[in-house]
Every structure is written in structure tokens, then in C-alpha cells.
Tab-separated table of C-alpha atoms in Angstrom:
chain	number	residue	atom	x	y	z
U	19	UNK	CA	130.046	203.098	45.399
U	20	UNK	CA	132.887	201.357	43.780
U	21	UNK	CA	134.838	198.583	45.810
U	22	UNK	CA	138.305	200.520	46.320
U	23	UNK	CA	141.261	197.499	46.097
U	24	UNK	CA	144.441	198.038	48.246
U	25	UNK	CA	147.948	197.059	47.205
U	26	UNK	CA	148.275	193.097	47.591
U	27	UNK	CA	151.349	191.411	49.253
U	28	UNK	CA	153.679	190.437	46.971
U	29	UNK	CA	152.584	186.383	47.219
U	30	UNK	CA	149.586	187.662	45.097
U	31	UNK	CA	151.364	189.216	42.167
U	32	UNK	CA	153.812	186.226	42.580
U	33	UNK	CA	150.852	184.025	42.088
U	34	UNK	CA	149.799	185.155	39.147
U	35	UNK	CA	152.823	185.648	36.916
U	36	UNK	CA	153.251	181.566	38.070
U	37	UNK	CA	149.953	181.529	36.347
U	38	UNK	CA	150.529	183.776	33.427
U	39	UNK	CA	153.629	181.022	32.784
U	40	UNK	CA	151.875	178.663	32.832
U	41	UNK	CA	149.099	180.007	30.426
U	42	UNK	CA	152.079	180.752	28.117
U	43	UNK	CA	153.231	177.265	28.263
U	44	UNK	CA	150.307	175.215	27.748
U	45	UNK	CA	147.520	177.493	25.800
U	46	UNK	CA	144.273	178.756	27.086
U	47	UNK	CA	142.445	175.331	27.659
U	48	UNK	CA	145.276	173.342	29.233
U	49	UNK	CA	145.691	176.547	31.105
U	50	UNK	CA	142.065	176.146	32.664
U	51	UNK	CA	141.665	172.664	33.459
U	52	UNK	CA	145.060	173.494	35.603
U	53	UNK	CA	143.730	176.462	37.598
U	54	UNK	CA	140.911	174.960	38.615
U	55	UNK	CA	142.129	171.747	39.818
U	56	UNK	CA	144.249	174.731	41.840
U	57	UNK	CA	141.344	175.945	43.106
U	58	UNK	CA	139.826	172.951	44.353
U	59	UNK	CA	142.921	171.102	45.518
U	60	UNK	CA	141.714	171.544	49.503
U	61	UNK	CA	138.699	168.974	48.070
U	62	UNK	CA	141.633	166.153	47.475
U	63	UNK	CA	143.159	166.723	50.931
U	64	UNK	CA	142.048	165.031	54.303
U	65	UNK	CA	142.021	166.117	57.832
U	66	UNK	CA	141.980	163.232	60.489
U	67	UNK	CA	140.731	163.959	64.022
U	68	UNK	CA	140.856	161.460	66.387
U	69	UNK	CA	138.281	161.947	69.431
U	70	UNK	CA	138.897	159.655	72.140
U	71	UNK	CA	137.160	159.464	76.066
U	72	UNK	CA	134.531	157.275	77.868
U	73	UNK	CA	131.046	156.925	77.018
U	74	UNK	CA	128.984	159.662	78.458
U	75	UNK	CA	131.925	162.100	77.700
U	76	UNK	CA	130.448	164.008	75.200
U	77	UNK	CA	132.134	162.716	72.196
U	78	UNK	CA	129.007	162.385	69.664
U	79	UNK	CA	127.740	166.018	70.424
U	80	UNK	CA	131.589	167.480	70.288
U	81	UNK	CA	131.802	165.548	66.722
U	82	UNK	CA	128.033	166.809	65.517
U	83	UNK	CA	129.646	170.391	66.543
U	84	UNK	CA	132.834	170.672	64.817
U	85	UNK	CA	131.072	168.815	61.758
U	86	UNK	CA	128.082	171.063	61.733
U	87	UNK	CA	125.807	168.087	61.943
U	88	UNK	CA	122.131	168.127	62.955
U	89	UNK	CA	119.241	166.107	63.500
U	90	UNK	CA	118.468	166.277	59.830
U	91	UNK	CA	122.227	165.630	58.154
U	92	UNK	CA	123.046	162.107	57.075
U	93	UNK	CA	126.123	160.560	58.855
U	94	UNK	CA	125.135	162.458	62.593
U	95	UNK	CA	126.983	160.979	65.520
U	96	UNK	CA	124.767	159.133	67.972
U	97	UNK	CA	124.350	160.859	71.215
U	98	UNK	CA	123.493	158.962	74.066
U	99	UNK	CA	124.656	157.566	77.785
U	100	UNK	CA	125.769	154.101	76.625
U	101	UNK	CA	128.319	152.800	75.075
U	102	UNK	CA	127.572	153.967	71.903
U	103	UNK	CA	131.080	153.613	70.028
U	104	UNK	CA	132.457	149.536	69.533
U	105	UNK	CA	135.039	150.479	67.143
U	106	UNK	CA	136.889	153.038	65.448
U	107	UNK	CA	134.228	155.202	64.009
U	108	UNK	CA	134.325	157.926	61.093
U	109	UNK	CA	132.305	161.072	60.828
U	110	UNK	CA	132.067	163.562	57.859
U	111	UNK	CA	129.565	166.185	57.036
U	112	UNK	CA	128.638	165.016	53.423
U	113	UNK	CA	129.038	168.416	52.114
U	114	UNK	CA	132.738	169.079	53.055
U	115	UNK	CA	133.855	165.619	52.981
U	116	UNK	CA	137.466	166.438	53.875
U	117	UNK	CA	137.583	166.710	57.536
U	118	UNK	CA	137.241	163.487	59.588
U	119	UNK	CA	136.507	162.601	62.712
U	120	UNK	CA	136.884	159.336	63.984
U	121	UNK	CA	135.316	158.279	67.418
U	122	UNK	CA	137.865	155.990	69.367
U	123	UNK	CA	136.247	153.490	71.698
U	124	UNK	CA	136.779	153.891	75.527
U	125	UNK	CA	139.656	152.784	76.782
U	126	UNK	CA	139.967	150.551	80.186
U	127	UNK	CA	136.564	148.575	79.126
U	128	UNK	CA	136.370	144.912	79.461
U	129	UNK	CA	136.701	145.579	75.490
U	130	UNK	CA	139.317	147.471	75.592
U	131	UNK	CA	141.629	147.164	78.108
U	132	UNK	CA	144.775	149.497	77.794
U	133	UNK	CA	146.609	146.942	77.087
U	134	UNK	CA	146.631	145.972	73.829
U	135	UNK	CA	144.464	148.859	73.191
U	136	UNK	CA	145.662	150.046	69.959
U	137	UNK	CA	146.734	146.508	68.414
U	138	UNK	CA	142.961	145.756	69.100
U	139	UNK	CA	141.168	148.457	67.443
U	140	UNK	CA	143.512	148.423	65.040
U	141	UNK	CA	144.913	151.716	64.151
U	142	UNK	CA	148.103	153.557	64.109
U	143	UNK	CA	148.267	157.139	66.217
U	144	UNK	CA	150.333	157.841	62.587
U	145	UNK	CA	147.126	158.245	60.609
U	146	UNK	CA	145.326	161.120	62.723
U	147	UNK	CA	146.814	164.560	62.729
U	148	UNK	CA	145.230	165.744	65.870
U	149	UNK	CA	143.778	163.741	68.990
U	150	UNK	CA	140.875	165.809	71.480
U	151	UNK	CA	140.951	163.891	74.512
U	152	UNK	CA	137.007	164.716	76.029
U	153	UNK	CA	135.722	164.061	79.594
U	154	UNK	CA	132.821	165.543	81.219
U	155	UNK	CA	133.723	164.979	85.146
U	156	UNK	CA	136.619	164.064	86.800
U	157	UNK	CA	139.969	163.832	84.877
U	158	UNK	CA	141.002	159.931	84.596
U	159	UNK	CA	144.549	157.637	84.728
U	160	UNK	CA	143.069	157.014	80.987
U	161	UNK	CA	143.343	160.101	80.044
U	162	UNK	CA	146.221	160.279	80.984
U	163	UNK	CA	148.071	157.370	79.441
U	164	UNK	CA	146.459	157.943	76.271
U	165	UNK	CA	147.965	161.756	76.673
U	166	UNK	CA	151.511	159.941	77.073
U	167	UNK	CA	151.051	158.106	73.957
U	168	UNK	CA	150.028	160.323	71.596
U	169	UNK	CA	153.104	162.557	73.077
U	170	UNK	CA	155.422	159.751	73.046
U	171	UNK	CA	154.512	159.834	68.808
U	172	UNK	CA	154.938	163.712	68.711
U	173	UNK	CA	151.112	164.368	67.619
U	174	UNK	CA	148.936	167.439	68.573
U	175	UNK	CA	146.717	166.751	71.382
U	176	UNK	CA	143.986	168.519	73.258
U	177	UNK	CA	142.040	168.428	76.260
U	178	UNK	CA	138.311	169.154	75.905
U	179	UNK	CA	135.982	169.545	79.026
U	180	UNK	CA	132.449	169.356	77.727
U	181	UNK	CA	129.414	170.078	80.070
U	182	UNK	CA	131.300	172.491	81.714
U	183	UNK	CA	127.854	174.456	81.801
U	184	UNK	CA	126.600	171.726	83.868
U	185	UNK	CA	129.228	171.954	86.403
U	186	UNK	CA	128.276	175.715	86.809
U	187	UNK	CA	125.103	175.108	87.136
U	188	UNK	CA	125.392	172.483	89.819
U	189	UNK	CA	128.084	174.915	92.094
U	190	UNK	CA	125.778	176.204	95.142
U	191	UNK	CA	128.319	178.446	96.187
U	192	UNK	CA	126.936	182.133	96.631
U	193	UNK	CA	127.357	185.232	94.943
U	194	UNK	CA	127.170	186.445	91.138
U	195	UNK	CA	126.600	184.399	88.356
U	196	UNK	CA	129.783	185.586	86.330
U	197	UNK	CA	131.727	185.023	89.459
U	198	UNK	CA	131.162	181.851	90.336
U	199	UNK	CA	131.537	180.606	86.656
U	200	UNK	CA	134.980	182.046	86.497
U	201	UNK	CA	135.999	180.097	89.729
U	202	UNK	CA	134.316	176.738	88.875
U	203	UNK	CA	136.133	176.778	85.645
U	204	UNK	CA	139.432	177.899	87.353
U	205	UNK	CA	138.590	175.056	89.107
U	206	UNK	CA	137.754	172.182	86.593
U	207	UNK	CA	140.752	173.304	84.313
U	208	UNK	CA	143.074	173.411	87.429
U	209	UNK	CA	141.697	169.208	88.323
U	210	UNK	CA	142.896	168.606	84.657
U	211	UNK	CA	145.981	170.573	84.543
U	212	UNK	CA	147.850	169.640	87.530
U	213	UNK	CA	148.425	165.713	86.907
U	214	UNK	CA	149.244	166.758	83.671
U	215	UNK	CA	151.718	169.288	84.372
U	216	UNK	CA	153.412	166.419	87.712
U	217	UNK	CA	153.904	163.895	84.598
U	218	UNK	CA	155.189	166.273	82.162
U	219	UNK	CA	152.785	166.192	79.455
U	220	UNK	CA	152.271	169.508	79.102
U	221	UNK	CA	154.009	172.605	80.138
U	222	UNK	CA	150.944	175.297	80.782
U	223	UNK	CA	147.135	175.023	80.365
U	224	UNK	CA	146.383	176.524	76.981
U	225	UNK	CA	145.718	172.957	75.521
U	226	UNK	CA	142.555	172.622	77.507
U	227	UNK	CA	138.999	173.645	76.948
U	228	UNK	CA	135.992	173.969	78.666
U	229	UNK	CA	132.961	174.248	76.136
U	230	UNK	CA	129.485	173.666	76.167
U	231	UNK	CA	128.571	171.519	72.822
U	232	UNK	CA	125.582	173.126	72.509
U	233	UNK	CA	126.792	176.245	72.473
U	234	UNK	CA	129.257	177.163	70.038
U	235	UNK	CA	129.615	181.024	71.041
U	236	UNK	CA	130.028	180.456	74.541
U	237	UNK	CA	132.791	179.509	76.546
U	238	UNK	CA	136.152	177.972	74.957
U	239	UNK	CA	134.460	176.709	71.510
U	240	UNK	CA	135.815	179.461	69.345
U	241	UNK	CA	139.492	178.793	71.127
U	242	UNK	CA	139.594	175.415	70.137
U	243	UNK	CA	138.299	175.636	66.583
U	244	UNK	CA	141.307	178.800	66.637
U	245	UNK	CA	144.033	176.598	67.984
U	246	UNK	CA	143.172	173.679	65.619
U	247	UNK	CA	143.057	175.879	62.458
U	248	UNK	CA	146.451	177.249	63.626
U	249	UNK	CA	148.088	174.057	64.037
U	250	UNK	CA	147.051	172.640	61.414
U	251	UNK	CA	149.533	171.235	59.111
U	252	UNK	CA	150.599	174.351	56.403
U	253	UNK	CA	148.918	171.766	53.039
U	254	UNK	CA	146.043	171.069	55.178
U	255	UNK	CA	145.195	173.881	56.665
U	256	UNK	CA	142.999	175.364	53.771
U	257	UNK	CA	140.872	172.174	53.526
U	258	UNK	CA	140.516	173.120	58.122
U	259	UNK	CA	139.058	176.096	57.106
U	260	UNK	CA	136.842	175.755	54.434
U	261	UNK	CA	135.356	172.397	56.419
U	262	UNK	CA	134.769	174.111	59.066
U	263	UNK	CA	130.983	175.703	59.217
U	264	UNK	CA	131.067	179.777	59.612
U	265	UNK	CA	129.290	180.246	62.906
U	266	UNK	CA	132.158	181.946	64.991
U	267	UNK	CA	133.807	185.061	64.650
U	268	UNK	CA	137.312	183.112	63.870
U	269	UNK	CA	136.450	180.816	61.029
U	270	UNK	CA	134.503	183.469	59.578
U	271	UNK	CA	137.632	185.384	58.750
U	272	UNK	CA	139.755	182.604	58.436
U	273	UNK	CA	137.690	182.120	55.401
U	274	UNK	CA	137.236	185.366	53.889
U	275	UNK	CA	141.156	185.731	54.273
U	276	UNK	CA	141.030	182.391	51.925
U	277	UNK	CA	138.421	183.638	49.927
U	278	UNK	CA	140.107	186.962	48.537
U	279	UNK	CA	143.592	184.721	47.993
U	280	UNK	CA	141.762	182.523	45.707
U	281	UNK	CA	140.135	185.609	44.208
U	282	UNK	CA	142.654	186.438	41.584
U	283	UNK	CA	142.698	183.042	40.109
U	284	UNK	CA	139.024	182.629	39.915
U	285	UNK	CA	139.484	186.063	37.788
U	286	UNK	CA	141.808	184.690	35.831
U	287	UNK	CA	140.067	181.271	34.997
U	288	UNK	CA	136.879	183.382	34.195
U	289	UNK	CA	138.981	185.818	31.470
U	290	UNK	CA	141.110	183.516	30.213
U	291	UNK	CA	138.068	181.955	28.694
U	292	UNK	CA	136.697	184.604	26.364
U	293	UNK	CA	137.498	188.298	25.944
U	294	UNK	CA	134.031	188.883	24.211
U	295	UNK	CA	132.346	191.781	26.356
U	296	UNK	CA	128.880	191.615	26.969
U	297	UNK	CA	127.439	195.257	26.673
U	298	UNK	CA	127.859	197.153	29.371
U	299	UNK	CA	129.469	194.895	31.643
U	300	UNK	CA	132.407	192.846	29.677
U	301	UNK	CA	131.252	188.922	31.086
U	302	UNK	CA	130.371	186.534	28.588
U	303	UNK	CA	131.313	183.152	29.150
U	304	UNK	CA	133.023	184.272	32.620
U	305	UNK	CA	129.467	184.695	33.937
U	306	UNK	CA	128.983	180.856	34.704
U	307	UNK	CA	132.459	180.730	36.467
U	308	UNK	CA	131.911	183.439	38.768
U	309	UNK	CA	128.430	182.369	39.132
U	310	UNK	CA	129.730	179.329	40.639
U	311	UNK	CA	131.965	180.943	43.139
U	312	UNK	CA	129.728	183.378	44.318
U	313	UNK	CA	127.280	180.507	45.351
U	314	UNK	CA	130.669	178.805	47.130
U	315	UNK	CA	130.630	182.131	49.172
U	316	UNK	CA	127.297	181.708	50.102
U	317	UNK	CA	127.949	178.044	50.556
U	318	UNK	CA	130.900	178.849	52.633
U	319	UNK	CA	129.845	181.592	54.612
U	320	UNK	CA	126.557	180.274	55.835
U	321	UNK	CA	124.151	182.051	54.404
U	322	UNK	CA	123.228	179.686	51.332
U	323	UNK	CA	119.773	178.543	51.523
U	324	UNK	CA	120.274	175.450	54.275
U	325	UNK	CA	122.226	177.934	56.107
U	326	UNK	CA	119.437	180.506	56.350
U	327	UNK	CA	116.756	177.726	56.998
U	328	UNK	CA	119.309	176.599	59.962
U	329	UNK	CA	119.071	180.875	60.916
U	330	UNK	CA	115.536	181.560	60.600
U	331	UNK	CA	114.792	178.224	62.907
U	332	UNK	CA	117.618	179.309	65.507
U	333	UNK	CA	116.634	182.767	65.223
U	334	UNK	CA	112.647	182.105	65.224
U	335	UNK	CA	111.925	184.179	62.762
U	336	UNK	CA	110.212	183.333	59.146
U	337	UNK	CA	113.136	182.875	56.474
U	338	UNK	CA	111.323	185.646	54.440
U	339	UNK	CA	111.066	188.170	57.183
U	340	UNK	CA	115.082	187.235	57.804
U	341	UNK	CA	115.778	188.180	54.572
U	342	UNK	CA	113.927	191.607	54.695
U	343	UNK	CA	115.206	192.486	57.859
U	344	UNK	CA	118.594	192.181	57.095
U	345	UNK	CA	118.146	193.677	53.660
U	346	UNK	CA	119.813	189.892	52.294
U	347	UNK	CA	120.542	190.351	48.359
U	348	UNK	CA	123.082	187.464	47.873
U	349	UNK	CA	119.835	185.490	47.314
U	350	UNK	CA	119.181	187.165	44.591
U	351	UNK	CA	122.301	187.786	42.760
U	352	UNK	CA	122.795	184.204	42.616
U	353	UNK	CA	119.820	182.651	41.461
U	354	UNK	CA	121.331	182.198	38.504
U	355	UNK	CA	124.046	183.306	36.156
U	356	UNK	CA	121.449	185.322	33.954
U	357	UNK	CA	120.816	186.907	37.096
U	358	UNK	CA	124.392	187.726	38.243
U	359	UNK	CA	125.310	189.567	34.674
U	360	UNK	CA	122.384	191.700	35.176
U	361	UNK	CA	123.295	192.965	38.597
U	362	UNK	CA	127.046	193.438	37.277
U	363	UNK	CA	126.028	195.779	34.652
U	364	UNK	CA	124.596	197.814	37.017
U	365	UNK	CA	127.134	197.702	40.436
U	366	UNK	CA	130.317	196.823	38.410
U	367	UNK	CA	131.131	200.106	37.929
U	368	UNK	CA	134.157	201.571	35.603
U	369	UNK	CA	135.596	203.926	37.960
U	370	UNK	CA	137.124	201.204	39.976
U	371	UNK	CA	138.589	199.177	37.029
U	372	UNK	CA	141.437	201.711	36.763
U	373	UNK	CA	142.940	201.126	40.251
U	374	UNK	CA	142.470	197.459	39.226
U	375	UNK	CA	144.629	197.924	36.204
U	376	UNK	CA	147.358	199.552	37.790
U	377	UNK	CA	147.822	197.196	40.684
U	378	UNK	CA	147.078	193.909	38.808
U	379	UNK	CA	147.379	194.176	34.895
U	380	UNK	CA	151.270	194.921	34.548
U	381	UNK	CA	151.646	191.540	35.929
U	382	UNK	CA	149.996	190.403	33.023
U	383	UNK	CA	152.219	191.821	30.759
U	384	UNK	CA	151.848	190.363	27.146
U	385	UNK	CA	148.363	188.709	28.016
U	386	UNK	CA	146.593	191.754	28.288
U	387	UNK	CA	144.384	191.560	25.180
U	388	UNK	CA	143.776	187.548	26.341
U	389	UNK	CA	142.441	187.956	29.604
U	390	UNK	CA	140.982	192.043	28.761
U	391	UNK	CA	137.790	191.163	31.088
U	392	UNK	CA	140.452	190.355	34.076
U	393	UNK	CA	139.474	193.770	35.813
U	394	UNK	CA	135.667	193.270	35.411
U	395	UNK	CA	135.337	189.534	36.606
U	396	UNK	CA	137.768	190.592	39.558
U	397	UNK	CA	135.559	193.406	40.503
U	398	UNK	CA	132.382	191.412	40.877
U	399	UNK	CA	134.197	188.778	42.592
U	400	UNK	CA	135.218	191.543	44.649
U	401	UNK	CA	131.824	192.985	45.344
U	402	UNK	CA	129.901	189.762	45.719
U	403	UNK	CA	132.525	188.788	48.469
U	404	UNK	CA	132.011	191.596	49.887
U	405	UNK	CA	128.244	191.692	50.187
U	406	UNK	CA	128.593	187.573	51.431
U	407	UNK	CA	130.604	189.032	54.181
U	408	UNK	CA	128.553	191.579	55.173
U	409	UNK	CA	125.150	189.392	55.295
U	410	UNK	CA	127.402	186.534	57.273
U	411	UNK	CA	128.621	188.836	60.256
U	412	UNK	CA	125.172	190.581	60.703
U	413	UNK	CA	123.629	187.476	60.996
U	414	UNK	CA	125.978	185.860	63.141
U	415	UNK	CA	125.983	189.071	65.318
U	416	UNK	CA	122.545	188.407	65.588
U	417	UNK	CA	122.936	184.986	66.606
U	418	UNK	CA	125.336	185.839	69.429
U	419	UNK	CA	122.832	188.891	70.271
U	420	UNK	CA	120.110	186.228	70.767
U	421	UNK	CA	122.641	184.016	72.759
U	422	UNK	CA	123.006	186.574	75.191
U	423	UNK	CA	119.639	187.734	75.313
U	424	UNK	CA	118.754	184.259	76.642
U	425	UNK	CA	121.714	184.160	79.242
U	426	UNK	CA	120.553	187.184	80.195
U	427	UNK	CA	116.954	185.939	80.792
U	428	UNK	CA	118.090	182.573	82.595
């Protein structure tokens, strides 16, 4: 069945008469080379997070989580007990480069006493954009003073309580499981709040969270990753998102809301490169440029080939039998561009180009017979989107279906 297109807000068709101006102005090549460093403008823009807190915290695992790193990925944090961290330390995940995290040293160590603290290691509060200020027991006087100094500079800071599965664990109080989680967490986030609150640093308790590193679906991950995205500054907040792996509900459509805006340019790089039709379907040359963003789809929505691996292993299940299960074509489409032109001509059907037309192409205006494959290559785009979507949310439904199955048995 044909994808059916709504009406787009008005930023969209705003977008693209920018572009068509441009295409007037500088000819179809120029023209190119300047959408696509458009495109991938979130590659040339970095995201500093500084982590700070005492060994044992939880810092490494909290970095290896946001970052998406495993065992297996170059540049994983180190976890352990010790003092792991002797200076400032960088983290990226190799693949989205853009987001940093950088691993403060404890503060209040014969190293690095507080005072002096930042002279020593030698780096400005200035450079970061956000600070997550991590314990795993008691709330500390350190924690404290470096909350005061990151709010004396006017940065965004957060409070991140990691173990907190431990600490429910360890209550002995009687009486249902759910129960007494919701009170010792009332209870850890109430230890932290309150000498935060008596010195002013914060006015109410939506700054803190209580996650388990380990697991990402439980708990306050999802909140945090939420309230960072949404605080993010407005240039950088694209290059958040699309760093950010697609294992929660909220960065999953956080992206696919990015995804669809960048749609209409992709469309227009891919037709503004040839108008020769290939039978049946109208992409020629287009075919390698869509080809290449439907595997960023994949890439992005976790369910390119290291993200199924990383799927089939969490969800115990042969990658093959994954795929059949969940009826996965994306797989397919995209082995290759050859590939991609041949599923077009048969699921790009005509009787949605029409609506395309009249929502898009008067926008256009006097570039119609330039970019006449517009419609087509925004159609596929279109449909492989939305087939990436669909394969993303059923296997991350079935990842938080698993998640609870094991709570359930525990």
C-alpha cells in the first residue's frame, strides 16, 4: 500500500525554496557539494560531557552506557574499584565521534585536593556543555562544591545515582517488591536532594537520577538521556541525537523526527543529479544517494548488522532466526544499490506520487523538469524510513519484553 504523506509544517517548504535558491544561484554541482555538507554538518559539531565523582562511583560503566560501548568497541572506559581515572580523560564511540565524554578525576584525593582542583587538572568548566555529577552511596561535601561551581559558571548539571539497584536489593524491609523500591528510591533521591535544596543549588529534584548502568530500560536511564537531549544547546542538539545509540523509546523518536526533516533534502540531492528515469521506477544515478541513507537509517536506528549481532546475543536467539521472526527486510533492501532499485520498482508505487506533487512540487516552481525524479526518490526515502522504524521498535519492544520477563523471574 502506498505511503500516504501529510501536509508538512511550513519550516519544510521553507527549507526547500532556501534550497531551490540556492540551486539557482550556483548550478547543479555547486548545488550538491552544498547540500550535503548540510546534511552532514552534525558530523563537524562536538558535544562535551563532563562526568565527575569518586572512584567506585560508577563513572566508566555510566560513560560505556551513554556511548554505547562494549567489551568489544575500541576506546571502552575501564571499569573497576580503583582509582582508575589520573587525569582528565576522553571517551568517544569511534562510530559517532561527536559526543564526548571526559572522565574528571576525584576530587578531595591526596591528588587532587579541592583546592587547586581545576588549575591542576587543567581545564576550564567553559569547555564542557553539561557536567553529571555520579555517586553510588552516600551524597558527599564534594559533590557538593563541585555542584556550586559549575552553578557559579551557569552550566547544566546533573545528579546521577548509579547502583541504585543495589541499594534495593540490600533494603530488608518487608513487603512487595515494587513497594519497597519506590520507598528506597524516595529515599536515596531525598539524601541527595535535601543538602542541595539548604544550599540553594537547586530548586526541586528533577535534576537527579537513579539508574542502573546496566540497565538502560529500567529505572531513570531514559529520563536522563530525555533531559540531556532537551537541553542541549539548539546547534548541537542534532549531533545529541544522532550520537546517541537507539535503545530507548525517547531517542528512538528523537531520531526518526530528525530523520524525516532531513528527508526532503536527501530527495533533493538525489534528483538534482540526473532526471534520467530508470524504467519503471525513475532512479538512475539517485540510487547510490539514497542507498547511502537508507544504510544511515539502519546505522542509526540499530538494526544495521553490529546492531543485530548486539540483538541476537542480548536476545539469545540466532541472528538468522531474528531476522525471520521479525519478518526483517531492511537487510535486504540494502545490500546494495542494485538491490534497492529493484525493490523500488516494485513498492514505489505511482499512486502516491500525486499527493507528493501537490504538497511538495509547487515549491519547486521553475525546477520542475531538473529535479522530475523529486517525488520518486522522496517516496522510497519515505518507505525505507518507514520499514527502519518499524523493525527498530519491534525489536526494542522485544528487548524491554525480555527485560521484564527476567524481573519477573528474579
Amino acid at each position: 500500500m502506498a505511503a500516504q504523506f501529510e501536509a508538512q509544517p511550513d519550516y519544510i517548504h521553507q527549507d526547500i525554496k532556501e534550497c531551490v535558491d540556492v540551486l539557482k544561484v550556483m548550478g547543479v554541482t555547486k548545488f550538491s557539494k552544498h547540500l550535503q555538507r548540510e546534511l552532514d554538518m552534525w558530523k563537524h559539531t562536538d558535544l562535551n560531557i563532563a562526568v565527575v565523582g569518586n572512584s567506585g562511583a560508577g563513572k566508566s560503566s555510566l560513560i560505556n552506557a551513554i556511548l554505547d560501548l562494549e567489551t568489544d568497541d575500541d576506546g571502552m572506559a575501564k571499569v573497576g574499584v580503583v582509582e582508575t581515572t589520573k587525569t582528565v580523560t576522553t571517551y568517544r564511540n569511534n562510530n559517532r565521534p561527536n559526543l564526548a565524554l571526559h572522565d574528571f578525576p576525584g576530587v578531595g584525593t591526596p591528588n587532587y585536593p579541592q583546592k587547586g582542583y581545576f588549575d591542576k587538572i587543567g581545564h576550564k568548566l567553559s569547555e564542557y556543555d553539561f557536567f553529571l555529577i555520579v555517586s553510588s552511596d552516600r551524597f558527599t561535601e564534594y559533590d557538593l562544591w563541585f555542584a556550586k561551581q559549575i552553578k557559579r559558571d551557569e552550566k547544566h548539571f546533573y545528579f546521577v545515582r548509579t547502583h541504585i539497584d543495589l541499594s534495593i536489593y540490600k533494603d530488608k524491609r518487608p513487603g512487595p517488591k515494587k513497594l519497597k523500591a519506590k520507598k528506597v528510591m524516595e529515599e536515596v533521591k531525598k539524601s541527595i536532594y535535601e543538602p542541595l535544596k539548604k544550599e540553594g543549588v537547586i530548586d526541586d529534584d528533577c535534576h537527579i537520577f537513579l539508574i542502573n548502568n546496566d540497565a538502560k530500560l529500567e529505572f531513570d536511564f531514559e529520563r536522563l538521556l530525555q533531559t540531556l537531549i532537551k537541553d542541549s544547546p539548539v546547534l548541537k542538539r542534532q549531533t545529541m541525537i544522532l550520537s546517541l545509540a537507539a535503545d530507548v523509546d525517547e531517542t528512538i523518536n528523537e531520531k526518526v523526527k530528525i530523520l524525516k526533516g532531513r528527508m526532503y533534502k536527501v530527495a533533493l540531492l538525489a534528483s538534482s543529479g540526473s532526471a534520467v528515469p530508470v524504467p519503471g521506477v525513475g532512479l538512475a544515478a539517485e540510487a547510490a544517494v539514497l542507498y547511502k541513507e537508507g544504510c544511515f537509517y539502519r546505522e542509526q536506528l540499530g538494526i544495521d548488522d553490529k546492531g543485530l549481532r548486539r540483538l541476537s546475543n542480548h536476545l539469545n536467539i540466532e541472528i538468522e532466526q531474528l531476522m525471520k521472526n521479525f519478518h526483517l527486510e531492511s537487510h535486504l533492501v540494502l545490500i546494495s544499490a542494485k538491490e534497492l532499485i529493484k525493490w523500488a520498482s516494485v513498492h514505489v508505487v505511482s499512486e502516491a506520487l500525486e499527493d507528493i506533487s501537490k504538497l511538495i512540487l509547487p515549491v519547486l516552481g521553475s525546477l520542475i523538469s531538473a529535479v522530475a525524479s523529486f517525488p520518486l526518490c522522496l517516496n522510497t526515502l519515505n518507505k525505507l524510513l518507514t520499514m527502519c522504524e518499524t523493525e527498530a521498535r519491534q525489536l526494542h519492544n522485544e528487548v524491554a519484553r525480555s527485560v521484564l520477563n527476567d524481573d519477573i523471574r528474579q
